[in-house]
Every structure is written in structure tokens, then in C-alpha cells.
Coordinates of N, CA and C in Angstrom, one line a residue:
X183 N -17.9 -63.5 -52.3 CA -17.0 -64.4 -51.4 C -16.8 -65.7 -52.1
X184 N -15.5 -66.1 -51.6 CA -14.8 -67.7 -52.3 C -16.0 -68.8 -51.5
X185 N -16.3 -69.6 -52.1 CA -16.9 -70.8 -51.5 C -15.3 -71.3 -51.0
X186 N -15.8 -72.2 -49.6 CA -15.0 -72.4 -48.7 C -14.8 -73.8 -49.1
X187 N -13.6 -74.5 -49.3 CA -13.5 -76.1 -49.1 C -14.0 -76.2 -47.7
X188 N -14.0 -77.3 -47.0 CA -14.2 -77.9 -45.9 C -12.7 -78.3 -45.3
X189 N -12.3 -78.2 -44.4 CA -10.9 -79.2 -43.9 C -11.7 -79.5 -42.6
X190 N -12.9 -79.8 -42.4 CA -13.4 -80.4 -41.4 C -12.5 -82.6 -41.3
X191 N -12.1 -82.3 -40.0 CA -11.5 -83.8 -40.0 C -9.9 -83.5 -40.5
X192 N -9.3 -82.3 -40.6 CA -8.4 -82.1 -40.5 C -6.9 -81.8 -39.9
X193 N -6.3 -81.8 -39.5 CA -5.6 -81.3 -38.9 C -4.7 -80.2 -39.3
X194 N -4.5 -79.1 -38.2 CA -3.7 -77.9 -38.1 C -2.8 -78.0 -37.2
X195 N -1.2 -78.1 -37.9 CA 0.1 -77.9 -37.0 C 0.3 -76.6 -37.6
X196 N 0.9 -76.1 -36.0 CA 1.6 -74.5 -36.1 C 2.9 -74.7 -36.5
X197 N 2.7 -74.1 -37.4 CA 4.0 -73.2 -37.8 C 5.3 -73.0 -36.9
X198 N 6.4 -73.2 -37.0 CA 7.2 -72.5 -35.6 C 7.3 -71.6 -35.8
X199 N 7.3 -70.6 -36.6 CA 7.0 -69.0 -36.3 C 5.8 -68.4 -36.1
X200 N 4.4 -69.5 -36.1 CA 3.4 -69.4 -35.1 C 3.4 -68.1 -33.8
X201 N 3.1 -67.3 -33.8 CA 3.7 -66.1 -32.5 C 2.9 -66.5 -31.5
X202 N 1.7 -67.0 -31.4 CA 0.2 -66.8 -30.4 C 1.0 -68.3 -29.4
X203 N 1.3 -67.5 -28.5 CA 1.6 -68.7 -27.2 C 0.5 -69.5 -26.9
X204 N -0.9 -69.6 -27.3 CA -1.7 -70.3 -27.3 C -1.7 -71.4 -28.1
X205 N -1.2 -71.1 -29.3 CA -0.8 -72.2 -30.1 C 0.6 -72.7 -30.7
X206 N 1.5 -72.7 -29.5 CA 3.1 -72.9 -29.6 C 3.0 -74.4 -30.3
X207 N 3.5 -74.7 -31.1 CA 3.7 -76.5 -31.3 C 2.4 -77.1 -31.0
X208 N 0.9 -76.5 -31.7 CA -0.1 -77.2 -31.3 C -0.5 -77.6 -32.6
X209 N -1.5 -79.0 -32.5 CA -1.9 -80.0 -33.5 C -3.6 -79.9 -32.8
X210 N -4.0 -79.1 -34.0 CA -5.6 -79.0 -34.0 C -6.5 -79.6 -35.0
X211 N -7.6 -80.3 -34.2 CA -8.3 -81.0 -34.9 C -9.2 -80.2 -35.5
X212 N -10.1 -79.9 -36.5 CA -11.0 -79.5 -36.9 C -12.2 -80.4 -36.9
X213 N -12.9 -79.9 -36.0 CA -14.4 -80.8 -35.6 C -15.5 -80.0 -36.6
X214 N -15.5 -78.6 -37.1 CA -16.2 -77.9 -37.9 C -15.0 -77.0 -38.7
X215 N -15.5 -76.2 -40.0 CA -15.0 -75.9 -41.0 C -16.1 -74.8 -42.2
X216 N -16.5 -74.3 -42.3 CA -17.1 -73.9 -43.6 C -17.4 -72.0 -44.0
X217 N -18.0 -71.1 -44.3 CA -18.0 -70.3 -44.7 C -18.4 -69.6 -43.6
X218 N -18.7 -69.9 -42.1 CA -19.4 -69.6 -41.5 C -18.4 -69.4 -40.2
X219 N -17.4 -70.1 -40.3 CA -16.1 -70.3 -39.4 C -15.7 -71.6 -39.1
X220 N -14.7 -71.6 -37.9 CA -13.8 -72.6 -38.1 C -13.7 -73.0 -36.6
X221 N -14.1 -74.3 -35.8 CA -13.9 -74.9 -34.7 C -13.1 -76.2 -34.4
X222 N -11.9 -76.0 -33.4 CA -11.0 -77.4 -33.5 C -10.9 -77.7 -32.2
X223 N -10.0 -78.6 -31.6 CA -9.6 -78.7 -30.1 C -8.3 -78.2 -30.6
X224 N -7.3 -78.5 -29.7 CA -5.6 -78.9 -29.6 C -5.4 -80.5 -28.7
X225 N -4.8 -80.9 -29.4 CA -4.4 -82.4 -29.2 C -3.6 -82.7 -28.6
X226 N -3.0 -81.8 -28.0 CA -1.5 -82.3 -27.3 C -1.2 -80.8 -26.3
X227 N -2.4 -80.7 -25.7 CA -2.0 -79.6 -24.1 C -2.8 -80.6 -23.1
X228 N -2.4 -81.1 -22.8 CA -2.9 -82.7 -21.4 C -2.9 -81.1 -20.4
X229 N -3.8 -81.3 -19.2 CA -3.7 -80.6 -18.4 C -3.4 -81.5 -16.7
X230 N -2.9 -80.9 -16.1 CA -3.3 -82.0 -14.5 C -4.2 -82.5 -14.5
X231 N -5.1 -81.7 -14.9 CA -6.6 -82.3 -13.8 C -7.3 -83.7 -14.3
X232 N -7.5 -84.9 -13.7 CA -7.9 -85.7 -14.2 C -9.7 -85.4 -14.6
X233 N -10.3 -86.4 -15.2 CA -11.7 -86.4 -16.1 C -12.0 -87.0 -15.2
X234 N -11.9 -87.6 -14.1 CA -12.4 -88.1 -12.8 C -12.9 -86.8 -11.8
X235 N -11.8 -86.2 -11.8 CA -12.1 -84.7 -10.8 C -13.2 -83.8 -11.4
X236 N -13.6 -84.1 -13.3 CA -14.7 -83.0 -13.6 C -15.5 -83.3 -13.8
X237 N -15.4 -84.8 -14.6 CA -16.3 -85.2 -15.2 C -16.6 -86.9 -14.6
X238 N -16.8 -87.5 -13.5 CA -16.4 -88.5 -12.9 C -17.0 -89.3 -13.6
X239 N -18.5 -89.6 -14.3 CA -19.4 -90.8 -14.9 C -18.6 -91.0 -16.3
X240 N -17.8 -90.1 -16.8 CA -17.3 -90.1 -18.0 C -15.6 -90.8 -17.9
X241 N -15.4 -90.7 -16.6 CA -13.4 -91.1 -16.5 C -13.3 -92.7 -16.5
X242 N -14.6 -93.5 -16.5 CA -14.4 -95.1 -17.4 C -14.1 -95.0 -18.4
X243 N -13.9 -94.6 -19.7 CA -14.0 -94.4 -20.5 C -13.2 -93.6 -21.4
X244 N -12.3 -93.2 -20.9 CA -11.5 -91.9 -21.3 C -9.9 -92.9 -21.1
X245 N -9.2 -92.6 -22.4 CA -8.2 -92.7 -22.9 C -6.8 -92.1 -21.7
X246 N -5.6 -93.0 -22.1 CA -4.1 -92.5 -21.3 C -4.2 -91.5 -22.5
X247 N -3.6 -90.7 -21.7 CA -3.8 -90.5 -20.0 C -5.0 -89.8 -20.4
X248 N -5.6 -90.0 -18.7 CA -7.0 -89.7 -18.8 C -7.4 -88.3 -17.5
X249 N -6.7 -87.7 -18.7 CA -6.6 -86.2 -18.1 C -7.2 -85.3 -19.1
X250 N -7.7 -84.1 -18.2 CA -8.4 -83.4 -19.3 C -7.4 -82.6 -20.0
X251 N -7.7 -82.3 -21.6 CA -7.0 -81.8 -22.5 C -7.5 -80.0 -22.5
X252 N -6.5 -79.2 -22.4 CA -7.1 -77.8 -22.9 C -7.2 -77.6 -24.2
X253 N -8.5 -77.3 -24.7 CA -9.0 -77.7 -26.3 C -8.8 -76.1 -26.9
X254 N -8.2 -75.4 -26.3 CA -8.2 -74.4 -26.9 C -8.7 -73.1 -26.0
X255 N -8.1 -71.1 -26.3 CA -8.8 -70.6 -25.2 C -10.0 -70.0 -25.3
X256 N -11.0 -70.6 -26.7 CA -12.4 -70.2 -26.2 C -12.9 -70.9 -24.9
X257 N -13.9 -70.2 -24.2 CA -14.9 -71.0 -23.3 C -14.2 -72.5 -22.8
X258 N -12.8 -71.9 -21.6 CA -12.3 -73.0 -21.1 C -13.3 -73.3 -19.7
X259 N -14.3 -73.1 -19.6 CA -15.6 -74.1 -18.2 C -16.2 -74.9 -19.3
X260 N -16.1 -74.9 -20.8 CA -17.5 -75.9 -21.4 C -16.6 -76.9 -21.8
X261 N -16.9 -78.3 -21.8 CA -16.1 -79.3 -22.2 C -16.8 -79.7 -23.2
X262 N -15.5 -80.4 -24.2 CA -16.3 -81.0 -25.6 C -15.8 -82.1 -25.3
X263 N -16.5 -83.9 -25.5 CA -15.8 -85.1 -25.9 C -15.3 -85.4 -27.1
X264 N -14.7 -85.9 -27.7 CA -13.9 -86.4 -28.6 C -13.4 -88.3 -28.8
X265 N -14.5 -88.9 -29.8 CA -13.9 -90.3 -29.0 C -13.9 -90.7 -30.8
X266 N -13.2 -91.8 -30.5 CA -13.4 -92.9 -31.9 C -14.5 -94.2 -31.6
X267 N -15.3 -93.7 -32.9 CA -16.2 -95.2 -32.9 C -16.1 -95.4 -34.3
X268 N -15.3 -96.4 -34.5 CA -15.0 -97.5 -35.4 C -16.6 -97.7 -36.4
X269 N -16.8 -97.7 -37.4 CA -17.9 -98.9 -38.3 C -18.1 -97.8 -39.5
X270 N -19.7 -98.0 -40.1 CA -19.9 -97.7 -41.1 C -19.6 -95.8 -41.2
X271 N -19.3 -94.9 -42.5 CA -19.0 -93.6 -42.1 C -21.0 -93.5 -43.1
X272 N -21.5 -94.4 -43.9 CA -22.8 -93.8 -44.5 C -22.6 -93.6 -45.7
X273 N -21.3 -93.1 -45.9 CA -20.7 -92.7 -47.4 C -20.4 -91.2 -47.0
X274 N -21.0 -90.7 -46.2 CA -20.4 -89.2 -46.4 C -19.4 -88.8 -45.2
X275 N -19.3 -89.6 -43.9 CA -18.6 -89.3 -43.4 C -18.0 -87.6 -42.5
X276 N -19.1 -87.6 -42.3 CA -19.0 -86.0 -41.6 C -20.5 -86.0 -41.2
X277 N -21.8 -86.4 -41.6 CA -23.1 -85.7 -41.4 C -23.8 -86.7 -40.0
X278 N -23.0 -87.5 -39.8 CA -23.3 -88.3 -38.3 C -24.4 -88.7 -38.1
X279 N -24.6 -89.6 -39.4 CA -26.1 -90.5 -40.3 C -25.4 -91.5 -40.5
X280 N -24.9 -92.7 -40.1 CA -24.7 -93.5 -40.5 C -25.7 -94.2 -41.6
X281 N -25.2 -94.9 -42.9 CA -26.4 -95.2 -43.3 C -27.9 -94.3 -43.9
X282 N -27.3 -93.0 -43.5 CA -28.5 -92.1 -43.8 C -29.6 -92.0 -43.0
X283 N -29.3 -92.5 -42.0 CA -30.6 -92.6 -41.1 C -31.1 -91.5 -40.0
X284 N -31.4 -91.8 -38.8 CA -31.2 -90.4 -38.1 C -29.9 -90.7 -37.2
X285 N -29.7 -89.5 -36.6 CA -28.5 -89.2 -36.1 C -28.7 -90.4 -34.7
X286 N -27.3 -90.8 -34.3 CA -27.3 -91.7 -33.3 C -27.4 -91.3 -32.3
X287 N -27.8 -91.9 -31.2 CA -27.9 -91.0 -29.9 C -26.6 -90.9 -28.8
X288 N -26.5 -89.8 -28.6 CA -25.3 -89.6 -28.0 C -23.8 -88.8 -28.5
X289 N -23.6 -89.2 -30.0 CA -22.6 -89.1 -31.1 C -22.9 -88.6 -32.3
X290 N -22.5 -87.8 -32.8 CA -22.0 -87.1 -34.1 C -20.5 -87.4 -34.8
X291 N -20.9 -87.9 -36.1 CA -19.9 -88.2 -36.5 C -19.0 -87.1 -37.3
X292 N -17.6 -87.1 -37.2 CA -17.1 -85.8 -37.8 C -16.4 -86.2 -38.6
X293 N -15.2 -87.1 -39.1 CA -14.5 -87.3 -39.7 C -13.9 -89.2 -40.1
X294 N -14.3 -90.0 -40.5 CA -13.7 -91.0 -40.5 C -14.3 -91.8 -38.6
X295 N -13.2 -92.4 -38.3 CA -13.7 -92.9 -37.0 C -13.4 -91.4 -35.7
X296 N -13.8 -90.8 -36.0 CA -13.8 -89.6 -35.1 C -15.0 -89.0 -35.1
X297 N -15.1 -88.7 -33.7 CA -17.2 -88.7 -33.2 C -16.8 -87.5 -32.4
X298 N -17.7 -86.2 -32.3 CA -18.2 -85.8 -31.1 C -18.9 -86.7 -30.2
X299 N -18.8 -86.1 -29.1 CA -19.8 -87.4 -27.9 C -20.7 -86.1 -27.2
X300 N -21.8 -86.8 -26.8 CA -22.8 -85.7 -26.0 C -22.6 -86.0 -24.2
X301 N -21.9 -85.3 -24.0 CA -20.9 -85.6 -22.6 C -22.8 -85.2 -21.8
X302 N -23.9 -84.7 -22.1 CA -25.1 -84.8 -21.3 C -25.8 -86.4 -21.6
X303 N -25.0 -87.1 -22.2 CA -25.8 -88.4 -22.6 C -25.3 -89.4 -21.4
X304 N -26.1 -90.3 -21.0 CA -25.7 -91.1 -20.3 C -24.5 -92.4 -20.9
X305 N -23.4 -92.2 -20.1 CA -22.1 -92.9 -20.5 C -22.5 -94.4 -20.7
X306 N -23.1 -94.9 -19.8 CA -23.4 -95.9 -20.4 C -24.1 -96.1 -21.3
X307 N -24.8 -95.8 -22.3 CA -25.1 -95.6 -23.5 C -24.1 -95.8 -24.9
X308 N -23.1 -95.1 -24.6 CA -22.2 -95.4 -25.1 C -21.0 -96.3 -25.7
X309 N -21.1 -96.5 -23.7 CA -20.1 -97.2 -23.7 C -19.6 -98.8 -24.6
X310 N -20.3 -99.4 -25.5 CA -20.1 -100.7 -25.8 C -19.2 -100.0 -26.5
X311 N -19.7 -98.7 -27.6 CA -19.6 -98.2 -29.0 C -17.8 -97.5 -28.9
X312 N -17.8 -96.4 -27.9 CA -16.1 -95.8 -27.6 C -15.4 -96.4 -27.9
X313 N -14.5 -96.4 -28.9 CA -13.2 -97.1 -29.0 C -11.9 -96.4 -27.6
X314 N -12.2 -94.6 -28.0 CA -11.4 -94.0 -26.8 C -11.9 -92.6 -27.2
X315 N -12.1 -92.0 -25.6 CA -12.5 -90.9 -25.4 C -11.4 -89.5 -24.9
X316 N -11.3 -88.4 -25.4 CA -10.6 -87.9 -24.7 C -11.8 -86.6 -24.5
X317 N -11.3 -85.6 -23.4 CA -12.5 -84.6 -22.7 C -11.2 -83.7 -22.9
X318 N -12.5 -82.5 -23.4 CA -10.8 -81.1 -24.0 C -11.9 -79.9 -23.4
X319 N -11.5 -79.2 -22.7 CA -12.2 -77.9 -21.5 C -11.4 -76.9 -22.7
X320 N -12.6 -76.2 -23.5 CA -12.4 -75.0 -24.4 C -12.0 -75.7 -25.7
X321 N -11.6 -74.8 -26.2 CA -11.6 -75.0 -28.4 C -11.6 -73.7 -28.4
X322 N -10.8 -74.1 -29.9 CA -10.5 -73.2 -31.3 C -10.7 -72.8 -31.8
X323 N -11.5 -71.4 -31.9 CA -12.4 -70.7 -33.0 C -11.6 -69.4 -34.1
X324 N -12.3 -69.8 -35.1 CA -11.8 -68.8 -35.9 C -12.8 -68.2 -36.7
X325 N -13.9 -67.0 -37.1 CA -14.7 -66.4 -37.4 C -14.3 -66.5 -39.0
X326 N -15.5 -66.2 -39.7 CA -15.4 -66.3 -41.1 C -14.0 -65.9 -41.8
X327 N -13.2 -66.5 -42.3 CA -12.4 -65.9 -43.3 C -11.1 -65.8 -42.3
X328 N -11.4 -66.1 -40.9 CA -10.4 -65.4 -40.5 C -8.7 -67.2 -40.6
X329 N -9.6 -68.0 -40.5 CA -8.4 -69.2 -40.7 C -7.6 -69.1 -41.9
X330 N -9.1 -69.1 -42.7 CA -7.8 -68.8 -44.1 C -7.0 -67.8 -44.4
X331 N -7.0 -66.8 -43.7 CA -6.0 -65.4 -43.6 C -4.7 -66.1 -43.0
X332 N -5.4 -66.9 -42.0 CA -4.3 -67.3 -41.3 C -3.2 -68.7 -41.8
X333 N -3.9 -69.3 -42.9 CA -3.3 -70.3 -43.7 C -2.4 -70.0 -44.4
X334 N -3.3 -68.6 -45.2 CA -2.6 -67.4 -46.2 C -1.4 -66.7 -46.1
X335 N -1.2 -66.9 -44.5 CA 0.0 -66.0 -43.8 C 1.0 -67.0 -43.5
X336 N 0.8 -68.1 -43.3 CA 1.5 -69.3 -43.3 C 1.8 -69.6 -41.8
X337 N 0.7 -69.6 -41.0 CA 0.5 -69.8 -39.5 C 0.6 -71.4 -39.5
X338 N -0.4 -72.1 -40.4 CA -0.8 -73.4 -40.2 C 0.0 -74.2 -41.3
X339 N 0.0 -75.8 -41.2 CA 0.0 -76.6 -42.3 C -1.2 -77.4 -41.8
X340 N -1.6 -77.3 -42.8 CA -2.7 -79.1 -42.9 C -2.7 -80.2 -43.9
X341 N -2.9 -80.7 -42.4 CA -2.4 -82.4 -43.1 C -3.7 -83.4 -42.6
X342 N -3.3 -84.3 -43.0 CA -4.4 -85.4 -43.0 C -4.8 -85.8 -41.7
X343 N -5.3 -85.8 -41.2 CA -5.7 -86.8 -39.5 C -5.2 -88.1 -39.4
X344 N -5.6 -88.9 -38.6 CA -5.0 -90.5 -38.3 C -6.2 -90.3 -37.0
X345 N -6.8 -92.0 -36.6 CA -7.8 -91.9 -35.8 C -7.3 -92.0 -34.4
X346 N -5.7 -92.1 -34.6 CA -4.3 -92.4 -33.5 C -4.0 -91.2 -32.5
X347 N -4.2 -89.9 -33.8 CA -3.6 -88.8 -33.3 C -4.4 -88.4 -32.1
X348 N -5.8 -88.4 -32.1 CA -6.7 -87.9 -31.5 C -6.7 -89.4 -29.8
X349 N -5.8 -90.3 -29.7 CA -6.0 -91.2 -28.6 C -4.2 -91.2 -28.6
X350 N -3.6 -90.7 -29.2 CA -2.0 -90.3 -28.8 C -1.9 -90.9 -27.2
X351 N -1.6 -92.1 -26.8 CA -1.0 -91.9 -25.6 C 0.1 -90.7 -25.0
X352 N 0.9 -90.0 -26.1 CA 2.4 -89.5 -25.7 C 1.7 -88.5 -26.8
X353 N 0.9 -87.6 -26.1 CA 0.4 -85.9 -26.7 C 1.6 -84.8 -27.0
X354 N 2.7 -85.4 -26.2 CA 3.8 -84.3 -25.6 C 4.6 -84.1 -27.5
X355 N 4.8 -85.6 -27.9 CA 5.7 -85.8 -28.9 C 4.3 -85.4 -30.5
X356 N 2.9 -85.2 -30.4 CA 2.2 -85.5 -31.5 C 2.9 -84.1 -32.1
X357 N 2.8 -83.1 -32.2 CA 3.7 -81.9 -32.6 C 4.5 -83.0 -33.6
X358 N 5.7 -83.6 -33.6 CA 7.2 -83.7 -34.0 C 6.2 -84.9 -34.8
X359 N 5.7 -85.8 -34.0 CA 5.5 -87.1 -34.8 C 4.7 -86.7 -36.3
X360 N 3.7 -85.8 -35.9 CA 2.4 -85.5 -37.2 C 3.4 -84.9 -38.2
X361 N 4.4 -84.1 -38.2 CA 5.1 -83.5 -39.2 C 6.4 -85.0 -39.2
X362 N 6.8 -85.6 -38.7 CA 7.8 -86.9 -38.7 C 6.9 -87.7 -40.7
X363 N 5.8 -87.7 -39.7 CA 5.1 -88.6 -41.0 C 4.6 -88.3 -42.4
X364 N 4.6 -87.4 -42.9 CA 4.4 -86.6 -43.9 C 5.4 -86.6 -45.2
X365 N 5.0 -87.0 -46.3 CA 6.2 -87.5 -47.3 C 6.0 -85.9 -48.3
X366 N 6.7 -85.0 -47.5 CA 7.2 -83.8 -48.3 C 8.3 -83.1 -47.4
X367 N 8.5 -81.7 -47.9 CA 9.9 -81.2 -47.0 C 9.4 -80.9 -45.4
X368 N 7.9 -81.0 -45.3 CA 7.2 -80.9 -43.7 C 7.9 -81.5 -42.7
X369 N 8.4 -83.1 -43.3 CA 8.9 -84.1 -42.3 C 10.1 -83.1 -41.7
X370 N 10.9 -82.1 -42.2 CA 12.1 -81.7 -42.5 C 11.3 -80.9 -41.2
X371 N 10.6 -79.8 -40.8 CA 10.4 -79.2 -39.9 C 10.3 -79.8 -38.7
X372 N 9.7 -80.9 -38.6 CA 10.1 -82.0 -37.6 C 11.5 -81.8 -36.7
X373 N 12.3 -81.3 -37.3 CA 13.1 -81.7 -36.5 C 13.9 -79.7 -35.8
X374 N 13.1 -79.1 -36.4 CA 13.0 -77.8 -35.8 C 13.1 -77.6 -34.3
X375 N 14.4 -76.6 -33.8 CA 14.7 -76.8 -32.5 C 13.4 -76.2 -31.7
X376 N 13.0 -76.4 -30.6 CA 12.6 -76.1 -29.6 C 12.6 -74.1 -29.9
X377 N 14.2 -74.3 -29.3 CA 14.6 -72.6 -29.1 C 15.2 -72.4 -30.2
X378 N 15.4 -71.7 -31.7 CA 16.0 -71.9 -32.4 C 17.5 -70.6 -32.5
X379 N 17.2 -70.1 -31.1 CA 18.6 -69.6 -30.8 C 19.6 -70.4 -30.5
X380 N 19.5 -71.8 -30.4 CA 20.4 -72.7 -29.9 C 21.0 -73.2 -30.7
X381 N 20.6 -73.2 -32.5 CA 20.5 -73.8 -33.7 C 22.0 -73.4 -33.4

């Protein structure tokens, strides 16, 4: 078997010929990545229900809108947090050691200023540290080998993160904006109709 790069701290925009209505125009984060499989949210499915209505100790804290996000259709009753905390990455920036030390309480760090949060930790604990939190009910799994088939197939593009994409006030537009920004012919899909019978 190929050793796996990591695209952990990555992002996955769908393809418009994407088929899986689960991931129409979705922008997935990659919180994990390696030979063993592949776990993200979706960044831009806001749902009704506010983080007040599930998660109430946690909706101080939680980012516009401050509604829960559907993270994807594994295990949509388990919620994962997702917040930015700003400072040192350690040097390695994924092993959520600041510094090398032990792991911080409450947060794991995944990518640059992008943390898992331990939604069982007491919020205020955290709270000085949150830059912005978003709460995503389910995630994106992909079993060994099976993302890169699907990279292979030309389902996904990946591109770089921003610590913005993940606190997007306007989730509706991150789809058009993440490929808008991109200095290759990607920006060009950007502007890909909706329905492209209408073209």
C-alpha cells in the first residue's frame, strides 16, 4: 500500500458533477486524514436549529449564525465543535501540543488556528481562549483508500483552508467564494451554474 500524504486541515470542494446529494456544492473540512481513513465536517449546510436549542452552555460562544451546522451524514445525534484559537501551532501544528507539552484541556489542535473543542468540557474553560465556535451534528467519513478513489475520480478539489472559511458568516456563498479565490482555472468553476441546463 501507498503511504498516504495527510490533507488533514484541508479543504474538499465538490466537484459539480459531484452525484451524492449529500455533498451538492459542499466545502469539507478535514479534521483527520491518514492511511487509516478520512474525517471532515461540511461548512456550509447551517441547519434551523439554533446551538441554544441543543447545546445551550455552549450558544455563548458560538459564531453567526449560531445555528447548528450538518457536519455531514455519519452519526447525525453526535455533535463535534470546531472553533479557532489563535497563538503558538508548537511547530507541528496538527498534534494539539502546543509547545510540545501536554495536550490542552478542552482543545485539540488540527490545523493552523483550527481546534477541535471537547463540547463535554466546561465552556467556561474555554471561553477566554475561542476566537469562534461553530457546533456541526454528524461528519464525513471515508474508510481507507476510499477518498483517494474518490479524488482519483475527480469528485473533489483540494485546496488550502483560511481560519475565515470555518467562521464564514455567509456559509450559503463559501462553495463559490473558496473556488472565487484560487489562482488557477478552479476560480473559473466558480462561476458554474447552479442548474447547468440553464447554461
Amino acid at each position: 500500500m501507498t503511504e498516504v500524504s495527510s490533507l488533514t486541515g484541508r479543504l474538499l470542494v465538490a466537484a459539480p458533477a459531484l452525484a451524492d446529494p449529500n455533498f451538492d456544492r459542499a466545502v469539507v473540512l478535514l479534521l483527520d486524514h491518514d492511511e487509516e481513513g478520512s474525517l471532515g465536517v461540511v461548512l456550509n449546510r447551517p441547519t434551523p436549529v439554533g446551538v441554544g436549542d441543543i447545546l445551550e452552555s455552549w450558544a455563548g460562544l458560538a459564531g453567526r449564525p449560531d445555528v447548528v451546522f450538518q457536519g455531514g451524514p455519519v452519526s447525525l445525534d453526535s455533535a463535534l465543535g470546531v472553533a479557532l484559537i489563535p497563538g503558538d501551532e508548537g511547530g507541528s501544528g496538527s498534534s494539539g501540543r502546543p509547545g510540545g507539552g501536554a495536550a490542552p484541556l478542552g482543545w485539540r489542535r488540527v490545523h493552523g488556528a483550527i481546534c477541535l473543542v471537547d463540547l463535554d468540557a466546561p465552556p467556561e474553560l474555554l471561553a477566554a481562549e475561542l476566537g469562534s465556535l461553530r457546533i456541526f451534528a454528524g461528519y464525513a467519513g471515508w474508510g481507507p483508500g476510499q477518498l483517494e478513489s474518490e479524488l482519483t475520480d475527480g469528485a473533489w478539489y483540494v485546496v488550502e483552508s483560511e481560519p475565515g472559511d470555518v467562521s464564514s458568516p455567509h456559509p450559503e456563498n463559501l462553495w463559490r467564494a473558496v473556488l472565487r479565490r484560487q489562482r488557477s482555472e478552479l476560480a473559473m468553476i466558480a462561476t458554474y451554474p447552479d442548474d447547468p441546463s440553464l447554461n
